[in-house]
Amino acid sequence: MSTETLVLAAVMTALVIILQFMGAFVRLGPFQCSLVLMPIVIGAAMCGPKISAWLGFVFGMVVLLNGDATAFLTVNAIGTVITVLAKGTLCGLCAGLVYDLLKEKNTYLAVFAAAIICPIVNTGVFLIGGFVFFFKTIEEWGLAYGFGSAIEYMFLGLVGGNFIFELVTNIVLCPAIVRVLNLRKKK
């Protein structure tokens, strides 16, 4: 790895940590507004799948350490660790692989696709983990909050708004940021 890649990976790692800690303070109604997937997608485009998988892993570690997963840790600690680390690492890895797969055809399309796949994988693995490890508890939480079923609560109460926010911000901002970084890199 080049020094430039290592430095950019370090900067993206710091951004993941900062954005995950700061995201807890930014809310859109009941939903936490997370920008943490952006440096993961940017890392995928600028540094490759290994770095983006690392960034996703760091994201998962911060989620575990900053208290965002406390409610789930009290229910099933092993299931929480598996779900949180898998969702972070896999969203980074998949974003990097998708970018690498498409970059020869069109770098803009590659970043756009990585920006889409990252929140889909992150949310999808969270939902799978929720179903596998926490379904009974989620069902109880959903009923307590007035949802008709655990599935309704999972999609509307736990991931709905945050997923849409992550998807839109990634689609809008990541291609622009990567383009600016690539223009700067060419100079």
Coordinates of C-alpha atoms in Angstrom, one line a residue:
M1 CA 0.0 0.0 0.0
S2 CA 1.2 3.5 -0.8
T3 CA 1.8 6.1 1.8
E4 CA -1.0 8.1 0.3
T5 CA -3.5 5.2 0.7
L6 CA -2.4 4.6 4.3
V7 CA -2.8 8.3 5.1
L8 CA -6.2 8.5 3.5
A9 CA -7.2 5.3 5.3
A10 CA -6.2 6.8 8.6
V11 CA -8.2 10.0 7.9
M12 CA -11.2 8.0 6.9
T13 CA -10.8 5.9 10.1
A14 CA -10.8 9.0 12.2
L15 CA -13.9 10.3 10.3
V16 CA -15.8 7.0 11.0
I17 CA -15.0 7.3 14.7
I18 CA -16.0 11.0 14.9
L19 CA -19.1 10.7 12.8
Q20 CA -20.4 7.7 14.7
F21 CA -19.9 9.4 18.1
M22 CA -21.4 12.7 16.7
G23 CA -24.3 10.9 15.0
A24 CA -25.9 10.2 18.3
F25 CA -26.5 13.9 18.7
V26 CA -28.2 14.5 15.3
R27 CA -31.8 13.3 15.0
L28 CA -34.5 13.6 12.4
G29 CA -37.6 12.9 14.5
P30 CA -37.0 9.6 16.2
F31 CA -34.3 8.6 13.9
Q32 CA -30.5 9.0 14.4
C33 CA -29.0 10.7 11.3
S34 CA -25.9 8.7 10.5
L35 CA -23.3 10.0 8.1
V36 CA -20.8 7.3 9.1
L37 CA -21.3 5.3 5.9
M38 CA -19.9 8.1 3.7
P39 CA -16.3 7.7 4.7
I40 CA -16.7 3.9 4.2
V41 CA -17.9 4.5 0.6
I42 CA -15.2 7.1 0.0
G43 CA -12.7 4.7 1.4
A44 CA -14.0 2.0 -1.0
A45 CA -13.5 4.3 -4.0
M46 CA -10.2 5.8 -3.0
C47 CA -8.5 2.9 -1.1
G48 CA -10.2 -0.4 -2.1
P49 CA -12.2 -3.2 -0.5
K50 CA -9.7 -4.1 2.2
I51 CA -9.7 -0.5 3.6
S52 CA -13.4 -0.1 3.2
A53 CA -13.9 -3.4 5.1
W54 CA -11.6 -2.1 7.8
L55 CA -13.6 1.1 8.0
G56 CA -16.8 -0.9 8.4
F57 CA -15.2 -2.9 11.1
V58 CA -14.1 0.3 12.9
F59 CA -17.7 1.5 12.6
G60 CA -19.0 -1.7 14.2
M61 CA -16.5 -1.4 17.0
V62 CA -17.5 2.2 17.8
V63 CA -21.2 1.2 17.8
L64 CA -20.3 -1.5 20.4
L65 CA -18.2 0.9 22.5
N66 CA -20.3 4.1 22.5
G67 CA -23.5 2.6 23.8
D68 CA -25.5 2.5 20.6
A69 CA -26.0 -1.2 20.9
T70 CA -26.7 -1.3 24.7
A71 CA -30.4 -2.4 24.4
F72 CA -29.4 -5.3 22.2
L73 CA -26.3 -6.2 24.3
T74 CA -28.5 -6.7 27.4
V75 CA -30.6 -9.2 25.4
N76 CA -27.9 -11.3 23.7
A77 CA -24.3 -10.0 23.9
I78 CA -22.9 -12.6 21.4
G79 CA -25.7 -12.0 18.9
T80 CA -25.1 -8.2 19.2
V81 CA -21.4 -8.4 18.6
I82 CA -21.8 -10.7 15.6
T83 CA -24.5 -8.6 14.1
V84 CA -22.8 -5.2 14.7
L85 CA -19.4 -6.3 13.5
A86 CA -20.8 -8.2 10.5
K87 CA -23.0 -5.4 9.3
G88 CA -20.2 -2.9 9.5
T89 CA -17.5 -5.0 7.9
L90 CA -19.7 -6.4 5.2
C91 CA -21.2 -3.1 4.2
G92 CA -17.6 -1.8 3.7
L93 CA -16.4 -4.9 1.9
C94 CA -19.4 -5.0 -0.4
A95 CA -19.1 -1.3 -1.2
G96 CA -15.4 -1.8 -2.1
L97 CA -16.1 -4.9 -4.2
V98 CA -18.9 -3.2 -6.1
Y99 CA -16.7 -0.2 -6.7
D100 CA -13.9 -2.4 -8.0
L101 CA -16.2 -4.3 -10.2
L102 CA -17.6 -1.2 -11.9
K103 CA -14.7 1.3 -11.9
E104 CA -13.3 0.3 -15.3
K105 CA -16.7 1.0 -16.9
N106 CA -17.4 4.3 -15.2
T107 CA -16.0 5.6 -11.9
Y108 CA -19.1 7.8 -11.3
L109 CA -21.4 4.7 -11.7
A110 CA -19.0 2.7 -9.5
V111 CA -19.2 5.3 -6.6
F112 CA -23.0 5.6 -7.1
A113 CA -23.4 1.8 -6.9
A114 CA -21.1 1.6 -3.8
A115 CA -23.1 4.4 -2.2
I116 CA -26.3 2.4 -2.7
I117 CA -25.0 -1.0 -1.7
C118 CA -23.3 0.2 1.5
P119 CA -26.6 1.1 3.4
I120 CA -28.5 -1.8 1.9
V121 CA -26.0 -4.3 3.3
N122 CA -25.7 -2.5 6.6
T123 CA -29.4 -2.4 7.1
G124 CA -30.0 -5.9 5.6
V125 CA -27.5 -7.6 7.9
F126 CA -29.0 -5.6 10.9
L127 CA -32.4 -6.9 10.0
I128 CA -31.1 -10.5 9.6
G129 CA -29.3 -10.3 12.9
G130 CA -32.5 -8.9 14.5
F131 CA -34.5 -11.7 13.1
V132 CA -32.0 -14.4 14.1
F133 CA -30.9 -13.2 17.6
F134 CA -33.6 -10.8 18.8
F135 CA -37.0 -11.6 17.2
K136 CA -38.9 -12.3 20.4
T137 CA -37.6 -9.2 22.1
I138 CA -38.2 -7.0 19.0
E139 CA -41.7 -8.3 18.9
E140 CA -42.3 -7.3 22.5
W141 CA -40.7 -3.8 21.9
G142 CA -42.9 -3.4 18.8
L143 CA -46.1 -4.2 20.6
A144 CA -45.1 -1.9 23.4
Y145 CA -44.6 1.0 20.9
G146 CA -48.0 0.2 19.2
F147 CA -46.7 -1.6 16.1
G148 CA -48.8 -4.4 14.8
S149 CA -45.9 -6.9 14.4
A150 CA -42.2 -7.4 14.9
I151 CA -41.6 -7.1 11.1
E152 CA -43.5 -3.7 11.0
Y153 CA -41.5 -2.4 14.0
M154 CA -38.2 -3.6 12.5
F155 CA -38.8 -1.9 9.2
L156 CA -40.7 1.3 10.3
G157 CA -39.4 1.7 13.9
L158 CA -35.8 0.5 13.8
V159 CA -34.5 1.1 10.3
G160 CA -36.9 3.0 8.1
G161 CA -35.9 6.7 8.5
N162 CA -32.3 6.1 9.1
F163 CA -31.9 3.8 6.1
I164 CA -33.6 6.4 3.8
F165 CA -31.4 9.2 5.2
E166 CA -28.2 7.1 4.8
L167 CA -29.1 6.1 1.3
V168 CA -30.0 9.6 0.1
T169 CA -26.9 11.3 1.7
N170 CA -24.6 8.6 0.3
I171 CA -26.1 8.9 -3.2
V172 CA -25.9 12.7 -3.2
L173 CA -22.6 13.4 -1.4
C174 CA -20.3 10.4 -2.0
P175 CA -19.9 10.7 -5.8
A176 CA -19.3 14.5 -5.4
I177 CA -16.7 14.0 -2.7
V178 CA -14.9 11.2 -4.6
R179 CA -14.9 13.3 -7.8
V180 CA -13.3 16.3 -5.9
L181 CA -10.7 13.9 -4.3
N182 CA -9.9 12.4 -7.7
L183 CA -9.5 15.9 -9.3
R184 CA -7.2 16.9 -6.4
K185 CA -5.2 13.7 -6.8
K186 CA -4.6 14.3 -10.5
K187 CA -3.1 17.8 -9.9

